[in-house]
Amino acid sequence: MAKCLVTGGAGFIGSHIAERLLRDGHEVRILDDLSSGRRQNLDGFQGELELVEGDIRDPDTVRRATHGMDTVFHQAATASVPRSVEDPAATNETNLTGTLNVLLACRDQNVRRVVFASSSSIYGDSEEMPKLESMAMNPLSPYALQKAAGETYMRLFHKLYGLETVSLRYFNIFGPRQDPNSEYSAVIPKFISALVRGAPITLHGDGEQSRDFTYVENVVDANLAAMRAPASSCGRMFNIACGEAYSLNHLVNELERISGRRALRQHGPARLGDVRHSLADIGAARESLGYLPKITFEEGLVRTYRHFAT
Ligand code: NAD
Ligand code: UD1
């Protein structure tokens, strides 16, 4: 059994990774400053893990948290494109300097492997679909640039220092515990929360834009697969998604079907800088990590709706 650190483990995705690791019998430590994460995300299993409340921007804190660990799942970040546009400097500190702090601490303390949460946003708005890892990165926001640079650091630390690193490019992830209440919230928790409250939902533009929406359990599977993958997968980047895209209009139709409620649809202006379509090729993750998305979009929506509606 491995000793695992999950940075950002009190957040949406990190808490699901921590929960699965515990269930599989691993030892889990979380490093989180609780800026967007919450203790309630750990309800039911907090007693079984060690929670270090601290900031990845502080190298000493990161060194203490990584000490004695075998694998680090680096999820901590300011995970919002608009936030990064408003404040590139502050998000750079967390998303890039914080990532470098994690890598340096792992290199110096002989951590075996680092699995990094990257993002589909690194592809930008090129129209080629599906996205393949071999395509050029084209970051269109500070957030995307910070993830692109983070991945590049991951690759470099593997090449220069032999640290085992794997970067996972998450496409729009959804599921229980995702925050529905912030102005930066992702579309699925936002729409479900509005539907449950009987409040209107706003589609930016015509609603025909599409995303490769991916249920969080699939991402957890990908992280565990990345932990176990052969060393030949290290220094590489992998798309993590379902490999199927759905439009927002289809999403709302599905939510209406699942909930038995009528959505109050409003259309607003298209969001500035919005990508029109996003779809992943997941062949590389399948071949090198043995990753297969087990939970479909529809099943994930049912589970997520149930979580927010009860
Ligand atoms: P989240 O906001 O729920 O989780 C991020 C966690 O990091 C939070 O618990 C937060 O408190 C913590 N954190 C932030 N700054 C910190 C700091 N300076 N020091 C310590 N902890 C800090 O977001 P999420 O959706 O769970 O995202 C997890 C990771 O996945 C992020 O790296 C994000 O960029 C990436 N990602 C998410 C998606 C998605 O669709 N949700 C898509 C692509 C990539
Ligand atoms: C983007 C990135 C993703 C990143 C995430 C972090 C791409 C392809 N994806 O996701 O990698 O992790 O930001 O913030 O670059 N929408 C509405 N009404 C709403 C809210 C959203 O219509 O109330 C629309 C948006 O305009 C967009 C779609 O829903 O077209 C999805 O939006 P969102 O959930 O914010 O994620 P992305 O911007 O796709």
XYZ file of N, CA and C and ligand atoms in Angstrom, residues 8-14 31-38 54-57 74-79 94 117-120 143 147 170-173 178, ligand 1:
155
model
N -4.840 19.902 -2.779
C -6.194 20.264 -3.212
C -7.197 19.168 -2.897
N -6.878 18.339 -1.901
C -7.703 17.166 -1.585
C -9.029 17.493 -0.914
N -9.210 18.750 -0.491
C -10.511 19.131 0.080
C -11.417 19.732 -0.998
N -10.938 19.745 -2.225
C -11.736 20.290 -3.334
C -12.603 19.220 -3.969
N -13.231 19.585 -5.055
C -14.165 18.687 -5.751
C -13.456 17.402 -6.202
N -12.519 17.500 -7.113
C -11.892 16.298 -7.674
C -10.979 15.628 -6.648
N -10.183 16.457 -5.939
C -9.222 15.915 -4.972
C -9.895 15.073 -3.896
N -3.042 18.183 1.447
C -2.552 19.549 1.672
C -3.523 20.480 0.966
N -4.173 21.344 1.735
C -5.193 22.236 1.147
C -5.297 23.490 2.009
N -5.419 24.638 1.360
C -5.580 25.884 2.141
C -7.053 26.244 2.327
N -7.943 25.364 1.874
C -9.396 25.541 2.016
C -9.884 26.851 1.391
N -9.206 27.289 0.339
C -9.650 28.526 -0.324
C -10.911 28.277 -1.149
N -10.931 27.198 -1.918
C -12.196 26.820 -2.568
C -12.643 25.439 -2.102
N -11.764 24.710 -1.443
C -12.129 23.394 -0.893
C -12.853 23.565 0.436
N -13.502 22.485 0.892
C -14.283 22.567 2.129
C -14.130 21.273 2.916
N -2.654 24.126 4.640
C -1.486 24.922 4.270
C -1.511 25.270 2.803
N -0.537 26.100 2.425
C -0.540 26.738 1.109
C 0.603 26.199 0.240
N 0.290 25.781 -0.978
C 1.351 25.261 -1.858
C 2.312 26.358 -2.311
N 1.950 27.620 -2.053
C 2.881 28.700 -2.423
C 4.050 28.784 -1.448
N -1.286 16.009 -7.646
C -1.256 17.475 -7.497
C -2.490 18.097 -8.161
N -3.499 18.365 -7.310
C -4.775 18.923 -7.792
C -4.959 20.376 -7.391
N -4.188 20.866 -6.417
C -4.425 22.224 -5.903
C -4.190 23.258 -6.994
N -5.145 24.159 -7.141
C -5.024 25.234 -8.126
C -6.176 26.200 -7.926
N -6.022 27.398 -8.453
C -7.185 28.262 -8.637
C -7.761 27.840 -9.981
N -8.864 27.077 -9.925
C -9.310 26.326 -11.107
C -10.322 27.116 -11.935
N -0.142 30.512 -7.476
C -0.682 29.212 -7.061
C -0.460 28.152 -8.137
N -2.827 17.477 -12.373
C -4.124 17.841 -12.962
C -3.928 18.970 -13.960
N -3.866 18.613 -15.237
C -3.802 19.640 -16.271
C -5.204 19.832 -16.855
N -5.290 20.538 -17.964
C -6.615 20.946 -18.447
C -6.695 20.963 -19.966
N -7.889 20.652 -20.471
C -8.136 20.723 -21.916
C -7.969 22.143 -22.445
N -4.775 31.016 -17.052
C -4.994 29.671 -16.480
C -4.434 28.600 -17.409
N -1.282 25.990 -16.801
C -1.379 24.532 -16.901
C -0.389 24.007 -17.950
N -7.575 17.068 -18.015
C -8.990 16.850 -17.749
C -9.830 17.704 -18.700
N -10.876 17.073 -19.264
C -11.906 17.808 -19.990
C -13.060 18.024 -19.005
N -13.967 18.909 -19.300
C -15.004 19.354 -18.344
C -15.522 18.256 -17.399
N -15.055 18.312 -16.163
C -15.380 17.281 -15.174
C -16.600 17.714 -14.359
N -19.094 19.333 -6.566
C -18.623 20.476 -7.369
C -19.434 21.691 -6.922
P -11.531 22.894 -6.653
O -11.475 24.376 -6.581
O -12.712 22.210 -6.063
O -10.204 22.258 -6.035
C -8.986 22.932 -5.921
C -8.491 22.730 -4.494
O -7.200 23.362 -4.367
C -9.398 23.372 -3.447
O -9.654 22.456 -2.406
C -8.594 24.567 -2.949
O -8.910 24.917 -1.610
C -7.174 24.073 -3.134
N -6.190 25.157 -3.274
C -6.300 26.261 -4.066
N -5.216 27.047 -3.913
C -4.406 26.431 -2.998
C -3.158 26.754 -2.414
N -2.513 27.885 -2.742
N -2.606 25.898 -1.528
C -3.266 24.745 -1.176
N -4.459 24.397 -1.691
C -5.020 25.221 -2.593
O -11.403 22.533 -8.222
P -11.479 21.137 -8.974
O -12.482 21.287 -10.046
O -11.564 20.025 -8.010
O -10.056 21.105 -9.684
C -8.989 20.239 -9.281
C -7.858 20.360 -10.293
O -8.287 19.919 -11.578
C -7.344 21.779 -10.497
O -5.947 21.731 -10.668
C -8.025 22.211 -11.786
O -7.301 23.228 -12.440
C -8.026 20.921 -12.552
N -9.045 20.852 -13.603
C -10.364 20.818 -13.282
C -11.321 20.710 -14.307
C -12.804 20.650 -14.031
O -13.583 20.526 -14.984
N -13.257 20.703 -12.770
C -10.915 20.659 -15.641
C -9.566 20.727 -15.929
C -8.629 20.787 -14.898
